[in-house]
Coordinates of C-alpha atoms and ligand atoms in Angstrom, one line a residue:
M1 CA 34.4 -2.7 21.8
T2 CA 33.3 0.7 21.9
R3 CA 29.9 1.7 22.8
V4 CA 28.3 4.9 21.9
F5 CA 25.8 7.2 23.5
N6 CA 22.8 6.3 21.5
F7 CA 20.1 9.2 21.5
S8 CA 17.6 7.3 18.9
A9 CA 14.1 8.1 19.7
G10 CA 13.3 3.9 19.1
P11 CA 14.3 1.4 18.9
A12 CA 16.4 3.0 21.7
A13 CA 19.4 2.1 23.7
L14 CA 19.0 -0.6 26.4
P15 CA 20.7 -0.9 29.7
E16 CA 24.2 -2.6 29.4
P17 CA 23.8 -4.9 32.1
V18 CA 20.5 -6.4 30.2
L19 CA 22.4 -6.8 27.1
R20 CA 25.6 -8.5 29.0
Q21 CA 23.2 -10.8 30.7
A22 CA 21.3 -11.7 27.9
A23 CA 24.5 -12.4 26.0
S24 CA 25.6 -14.5 28.8
E25 CA 22.6 -16.5 28.6
M26 CA 22.0 -16.6 24.7
L27 CA 23.3 -20.3 24.2
D28 CA 21.8 -21.6 27.6
W29 CA 19.5 -20.0 29.8
H30 CA 19.7 -21.1 33.2
G31 CA 21.0 -24.7 32.6
S32 CA 18.1 -25.6 30.0
G33 CA 20.7 -26.3 27.2
M34 CA 18.7 -23.9 25.2
G35 CA 18.6 -20.0 24.4
V36 CA 15.3 -18.3 25.0
M37 CA 14.6 -17.9 21.3
E38 CA 14.6 -21.7 20.7
M39 CA 12.2 -22.4 23.5
S40 CA 8.5 -23.4 23.3
H41 CA 6.1 -20.7 24.5
R42 CA 4.3 -23.3 26.3
G43 CA 7.2 -25.1 27.9
K44 CA 7.7 -24.4 31.6
E45 CA 11.0 -22.3 30.9
F46 CA 9.4 -19.7 29.0
I47 CA 6.1 -19.8 31.1
S48 CA 8.4 -18.9 34.1
I49 CA 10.0 -16.2 32.1
A50 CA 6.8 -14.7 31.1
T51 CA 5.2 -14.8 34.6
E52 CA 8.1 -13.5 36.2
A53 CA 8.2 -10.4 33.6
E54 CA 4.5 -9.6 34.2
A55 CA 4.9 -10.1 38.0
L56 CA 7.8 -7.5 38.1
L57 CA 5.8 -5.0 35.9
R58 CA 2.9 -5.2 38.2
E59 CA 5.1 -4.8 41.1
L60 CA 6.7 -1.5 39.4
L61 CA 3.8 0.0 38.4
A62 CA 1.5 -1.3 41.4
V63 CA -1.1 -2.6 38.9
P64 CA -4.3 -3.1 40.7
S65 CA -5.7 -6.7 40.5
N66 CA -8.6 -5.7 38.3
Y67 CA -6.5 -4.7 35.6
K68 CA -5.0 -7.3 33.0
V69 CA -1.3 -7.1 31.6
L70 CA -1.3 -7.9 27.9
F71 CA 1.8 -8.8 26.0
M72 CA 0.8 -8.2 22.1
Q73 CA 2.3 -7.4 18.9
G74 CA 1.7 -4.8 16.1
G75 CA 3.2 -1.8 18.0
A76 CA 1.4 1.3 19.0
I77 CA 0.1 1.8 15.6
A78 CA -1.7 -1.4 15.5
E79 CA -3.2 -0.1 19.0
N80 CA -4.6 2.8 17.3
A81 CA -7.2 0.6 15.6
L82 CA -7.4 -2.2 18.3
V83 CA -8.4 0.4 21.1
P84 CA -11.5 1.5 19.2
M85 CA -12.4 -2.0 17.9
N86 CA -12.1 -3.2 21.6
L87 CA -13.4 -0.3 23.5
L88 CA -16.2 1.3 21.8
R89 CA -18.6 -1.3 23.1
G90 CA -21.4 -0.2 20.9
K91 CA -20.8 3.6 21.2
A92 CA -20.6 5.9 18.3
S93 CA -17.9 8.1 19.4
A94 CA -14.7 8.6 21.3
D95 CA -12.9 11.6 22.4
Y96 CA -9.2 12.4 21.5
I97 CA -6.8 15.0 22.7
D98 CA -4.4 16.3 19.9
T99 CA -1.0 17.0 21.1
G100 CA 1.0 16.2 18.0
E101 CA 2.1 13.7 15.3
W102 CA 1.3 10.5 17.4
S103 CA -2.2 11.7 18.4
K104 CA -2.9 12.8 14.9
K105 CA -2.2 9.3 13.7
S106 CA -4.3 7.8 16.5
I107 CA -7.2 10.2 15.6
Q108 CA -6.9 9.4 12.0
E109 CA -7.0 5.6 12.3
A110 CA -9.8 5.9 14.9
R111 CA -12.0 7.7 12.4
K112 CA -12.2 4.4 10.5
Y113 CA -14.3 2.9 13.3
C114 CA -16.1 5.8 15.1
S115 CA -17.0 9.5 15.2
V116 CA -13.9 11.1 16.7
N117 CA -14.4 14.3 18.6
V118 CA -11.1 16.4 19.0
A119 CA -11.9 17.6 22.4
A120 CA -8.8 19.9 22.6
S121 CA -6.0 20.6 20.2
A122 CA -2.6 22.2 20.6
K123 CA -2.4 22.7 16.9
A124 CA -2.7 26.6 17.3
S125 CA 0.6 26.5 19.5
G126 CA 2.6 24.6 16.8
Y127 CA 2.3 21.5 19.1
T128 CA 4.5 22.8 21.7
S129 CA 2.0 22.6 24.7
I130 CA -0.7 20.5 26.2
P131 CA -3.9 22.2 26.4
P132 CA -5.0 22.5 29.9
R133 CA -8.1 20.3 31.2
S134 CA -10.2 23.4 31.8
E135 CA -10.4 23.7 27.9
W136 CA -11.3 20.3 27.1
Q137 CA -14.7 19.8 25.3
L138 CA -15.6 16.4 26.5
D139 CA -18.5 14.3 25.4
P140 CA -19.9 12.5 28.4
N141 CA -21.2 9.8 26.0
A142 CA -17.7 9.0 24.4
A143 CA -16.5 5.5 24.8
Y144 CA -13.5 6.5 26.0
V145 CA -10.8 9.7 26.1
H146 CA -7.6 9.1 24.3
I147 CA -4.2 10.8 25.0
C148 CA -0.8 10.6 24.1
S149 CA 1.2 10.9 27.6
N150 CA 4.3 11.8 25.8
E151 CA 4.7 13.0 22.1
T152 CA 8.1 11.4 21.4
I153 CA 8.4 13.8 18.1
G154 CA 7.4 17.1 19.5
G155 CA 8.8 16.5 23.0
V156 CA 5.7 17.6 24.9
E157 CA 4.8 15.4 27.9
Y158 CA 1.9 15.3 30.6
F159 CA 2.7 16.0 33.9
F160 CA -1.0 16.0 35.2
T161 CA -3.4 13.0 34.9
P162 CA -6.5 14.5 33.4
D163 CA -9.9 14.0 35.4
V164 CA -12.5 12.6 32.7
G165 CA -15.3 11.6 35.2
D166 CA -16.5 8.1 34.6
V167 CA -15.5 8.0 30.8
P168 CA -12.3 5.6 30.6
L169 CA -9.2 7.4 30.1
V170 CA -6.9 5.8 27.3
A171 CA -3.2 6.6 27.1
D172 CA -0.6 5.9 24.5
M173 CA 2.4 5.8 26.8
S174 CA 5.1 4.4 24.2
S175 CA 7.6 6.7 25.1
N176 CA 7.3 7.6 28.9
I177 CA 6.0 4.5 30.6
L178 CA 8.1 3.3 33.3
S179 CA 9.9 6.7 33.5
R180 CA 8.2 7.8 36.8
P181 CA 5.6 6.5 39.0
L182 CA 2.1 6.1 37.5
D183 CA -1.4 5.6 39.2
V184 CA -2.6 2.9 36.8
S185 CA -6.2 3.1 38.5
R186 CA -6.8 6.4 36.9
Y187 CA -6.9 4.8 33.4
G188 CA -9.2 2.5 31.5
L189 CA -6.2 1.5 29.3
I190 CA -2.5 2.0 28.7
Y191 CA -0.7 0.8 25.7
A192 CA 3.1 1.0 24.9
G193 CA 5.4 -0.3 22.1
A194 CA 8.2 -1.8 23.9
Q195 CA 11.3 -0.1 21.8
K196 CA 11.5 2.9 23.8
N197 CA 11.6 2.4 27.7
I198 CA 10.5 -1.5 27.9
G199 CA 12.7 -3.5 25.4
P200 CA 13.0 -4.7 21.9
S201 CA 10.5 -3.7 19.1
G202 CA 8.0 -6.3 18.3
L203 CA 6.3 -6.4 21.8
T204 CA 3.3 -4.2 22.7
L205 CA 2.3 -3.8 26.3
V206 CA -1.5 -3.2 27.0
I207 CA -2.8 -2.8 30.8
V208 CA -6.4 -2.8 30.7
R209 CA -9.4 -2.7 33.1
E210 CA -11.1 -5.9 33.3
D211 CA -14.7 -4.5 33.0
L212 CA -13.9 -2.9 29.7
L213 CA -13.3 -6.2 27.9
G214 CA -16.0 -8.5 26.2
Q215 CA -17.6 -6.4 23.7
P216 CA -15.3 -6.3 20.5
H217 CA -16.2 -5.1 17.1
P218 CA -17.7 -8.0 15.3
L219 CA -14.6 -7.9 12.5
L220 CA -11.8 -7.5 15.3
P221 CA -9.4 -10.2 14.6
T222 CA -9.4 -13.0 17.5
A223 CA -5.7 -12.5 18.2
F224 CA -6.4 -9.1 18.8
D225 CA -9.3 -9.1 21.1
Y226 CA -7.9 -8.3 24.3
K227 CA -10.5 -10.5 26.1
T228 CA -9.2 -13.4 24.2
V229 CA -5.4 -12.5 24.8
A230 CA -6.2 -12.1 28.5
D231 CA -8.1 -15.3 28.9
N232 CA -5.2 -17.1 27.3
E233 CA -2.5 -15.4 29.3
S234 CA -1.0 -13.6 26.2
M235 CA -0.6 -17.2 24.6
Y236 CA -3.6 -17.2 22.2
N237 CA -0.9 -17.2 19.4
T238 CA 2.9 -17.3 19.7
P239 CA 3.7 -14.1 21.8
P240 CA 7.3 -12.3 21.0
T241 CA 8.9 -14.4 23.3
Y242 CA 12.5 -13.0 23.0
A243 CA 11.3 -9.7 23.5
I244 CA 9.4 -10.6 26.6
Y245 CA 12.5 -12.2 28.0
I246 CA 14.5 -9.0 27.6
A247 CA 11.6 -6.8 28.8
G248 CA 11.7 -9.0 32.0
L249 CA 15.4 -8.2 32.4
V250 CA 14.6 -4.6 32.1
F251 CA 12.2 -4.6 34.7
Q252 CA 14.5 -6.4 37.0
W253 CA 17.2 -3.6 36.2
I254 CA 14.5 -1.0 37.0
K255 CA 13.8 -2.5 40.1
A256 CA 17.5 -2.8 41.0
Q257 CA 17.9 1.0 40.4
G258 CA 15.4 1.5 43.2
G259 CA 12.0 1.2 41.1
L260 CA 10.1 4.1 39.4
A261 CA 10.6 6.8 42.1
A262 CA 14.5 6.3 41.7
M263 CA 13.8 6.4 37.7
E264 CA 12.2 9.7 37.8
Q265 CA 14.7 11.1 40.1
H266 CA 17.4 10.1 37.5
N267 CA 15.4 11.2 34.5
R268 CA 14.4 14.5 36.0
H269 CA 18.5 15.1 36.9
K270 CA 19.2 14.1 33.3
A271 CA 16.7 16.3 31.6
A272 CA 17.2 19.3 33.7
L273 CA 20.9 19.2 32.8
L274 CA 20.0 19.3 29.2
Y275 CA 17.1 21.8 29.5
N276 CA 19.1 24.3 31.7
Y277 CA 22.0 24.3 29.2
L278 CA 19.6 24.9 26.4
A279 CA 17.9 27.7 28.3
Q280 CA 20.9 29.8 28.8
S281 CA 22.6 29.4 25.3
S282 CA 22.2 31.8 22.5
L283 CA 23.2 29.2 19.7
Y284 CA 20.4 26.6 20.8
S285 CA 16.6 27.0 21.6
C286 CA 13.9 24.7 22.8
P287 CA 10.3 25.3 21.2
V288 CA 8.4 23.5 23.8
A289 CA 6.6 25.3 26.8
P290 CA 8.4 25.1 29.9
D291 CA 5.6 23.2 31.8
C292 CA 5.4 20.4 29.4
R293 CA 8.9 19.6 28.4
S294 CA 9.4 16.0 28.1
L295 CA 11.9 14.3 30.3
M296 CA 12.4 11.5 27.6
N297 CA 12.6 13.5 24.3
V298 CA 14.4 16.8 24.0
P299 CA 14.0 18.5 20.7
F300 CA 16.2 21.6 20.1
R301 CA 17.3 23.8 17.1
L302 CA 20.4 25.4 16.2
K303 CA 19.8 29.2 15.5
D304 CA 21.2 28.6 11.9
S305 CA 20.0 25.4 10.3
A306 CA 23.0 25.6 8.1
L307 CA 25.2 24.4 11.0
D308 CA 23.1 21.2 11.3
D309 CA 25.5 19.0 9.2
A310 CA 28.5 20.1 11.3
F311 CA 26.9 19.7 14.3
L312 CA 25.8 16.1 13.7
K313 CA 29.2 15.0 12.1
G314 CA 30.8 16.5 15.2
A315 CA 28.6 14.6 17.5
Q316 CA 29.1 11.5 15.8
Q317 CA 32.7 11.6 16.0
R318 CA 32.4 11.9 19.6
G319 CA 30.2 8.9 19.8
L320 CA 26.9 10.8 20.4
V321 CA 24.8 9.3 17.8
Q322 CA 21.0 9.6 16.4
L323 CA 20.5 13.2 17.4
K324 CA 18.9 14.3 14.1
G325 CA 15.3 15.5 14.7
H326 CA 12.3 13.8 13.2
R327 CA 12.1 14.3 9.5
S328 CA 8.7 15.9 10.1
V329 CA 10.1 18.9 12.5
G330 CA 13.7 19.2 11.7
G331 CA 16.2 20.3 14.3
M332 CA 17.7 18.0 16.7
R333 CA 16.1 15.5 19.2
A334 CA 18.0 14.0 22.0
S335 CA 15.7 10.9 23.3
I336 CA 17.0 10.2 27.0
Y337 CA 15.0 7.2 28.1
N338 CA 15.6 5.4 31.3
A339 CA 18.7 3.5 29.9
M340 CA 20.7 6.8 28.9
P341 CA 23.1 7.3 31.8
L342 CA 24.0 10.5 33.3
E343 CA 27.3 10.3 31.7
G344 CA 25.8 10.2 28.2
V345 CA 23.7 13.4 28.8
Q346 CA 26.9 15.2 30.5
A347 CA 28.8 14.3 27.1
L348 CA 26.3 15.9 25.1
V349 CA 26.0 19.1 26.9
D350 CA 29.8 19.1 26.9
Y351 CA 29.7 18.8 23.2
L352 CA 26.9 21.4 23.0
R353 CA 29.1 24.1 24.9
E354 CA 32.1 23.1 22.7
F355 CA 30.2 23.6 19.4
E356 CA 28.8 27.0 20.7
A357 CA 32.3 28.3 21.7
R358 CA 33.4 27.3 18.1
H359 CA 30.0 28.7 16.2
G360 CA 28.1 30.9 18.7
Ligands
PLP1 C1 7.0 5.0 18.7 C2 5.8 5.5 18.9 C3 4.6 4.9 18.4 C4 4.8 4.0 16.9 O1 5.1 2.7 17.6 P1 5.0 1.4 16.6 O2 5.8 0.5 17.6 O3 6.1 1.9 15.7 O4 3.8 1.0 16.0 C5 3.6 5.2 18.6 N1 3.3 6.4 19.6 C6 4.2 7.0 20.5 C7 3.8 7.9 21.3 C8 5.5 6.5 20.1 O5 6.6 7.0 20.7

């Protein structure tokens, strides 16, 4: 068996020890005589798996006790509708910060439910920066302020938590949650699809402050009412059981690595290796402003896009896969989430150097 270094933006690589443990427990979880996929979500075995996953997540992120952790489905894209449907609470508008493809999607969907005030936009920079907080035109009557903490496609990441006063801050953290420590108490709601840094697709994580619950849009499906989900411990309907189990193994793995402070150190080290190589190169360039370069998704371009195919082919031959940039922006993108080992980034940098020596 040969495993590649997988730079996919999502679904993305999982830690190898997690996959090995899941494989060893596939037919018989802890002497139950059943695999996790076959268990009733209401049985004591699965309840213990879900309870432990939530407890570990709370421990890793130091989630305050007045926040609910919800295991949902529908991905971050469904949350684009579920956030306004749950959090407008009778208000007419919400503030959104436009930093790229994912915030644009969130804005477009929210417009079905309320008036959207785009309080700041990075459009003028070609979405290569984060507008400084001092330039945001916030509305004090907004139901919430929405940001995307890491634009997976553009590769721009927030390295500050914006102060938005008493208005709840909502963040799509799909592609950078668990990559470094986070002060949950600064947010009203955090959501993330699992398939980048948490586990398999099909699971969506929501962390929400309790006092924001209980005033849903009248047409909100019951299964997507955060209060209903919270009151039923994420078991109002059948949750994505296997994805929750794998997420729990990933949380254990993160804890064993030393928790989020250690993840940050590891991630900063990996990202610096790659960005520093790109910075001194005359063949490759990175479009993103240095102060908001994502630690998770590193977009870069070759000076001559006619070399793209040869670059990707050579990468594939060396077991470096999924480096093609998103179709909307072109170029290359290396996603280096928690599970990407340093050796993977080192192998990529070695290849960048080798390719540059031949084509630079
Ligand atoms: C991947 C991603 C999404 C889309 O998530 P789905 O699970 O496909 O709904 C949304 N926002 C961000 C920031 C993402 O990285």
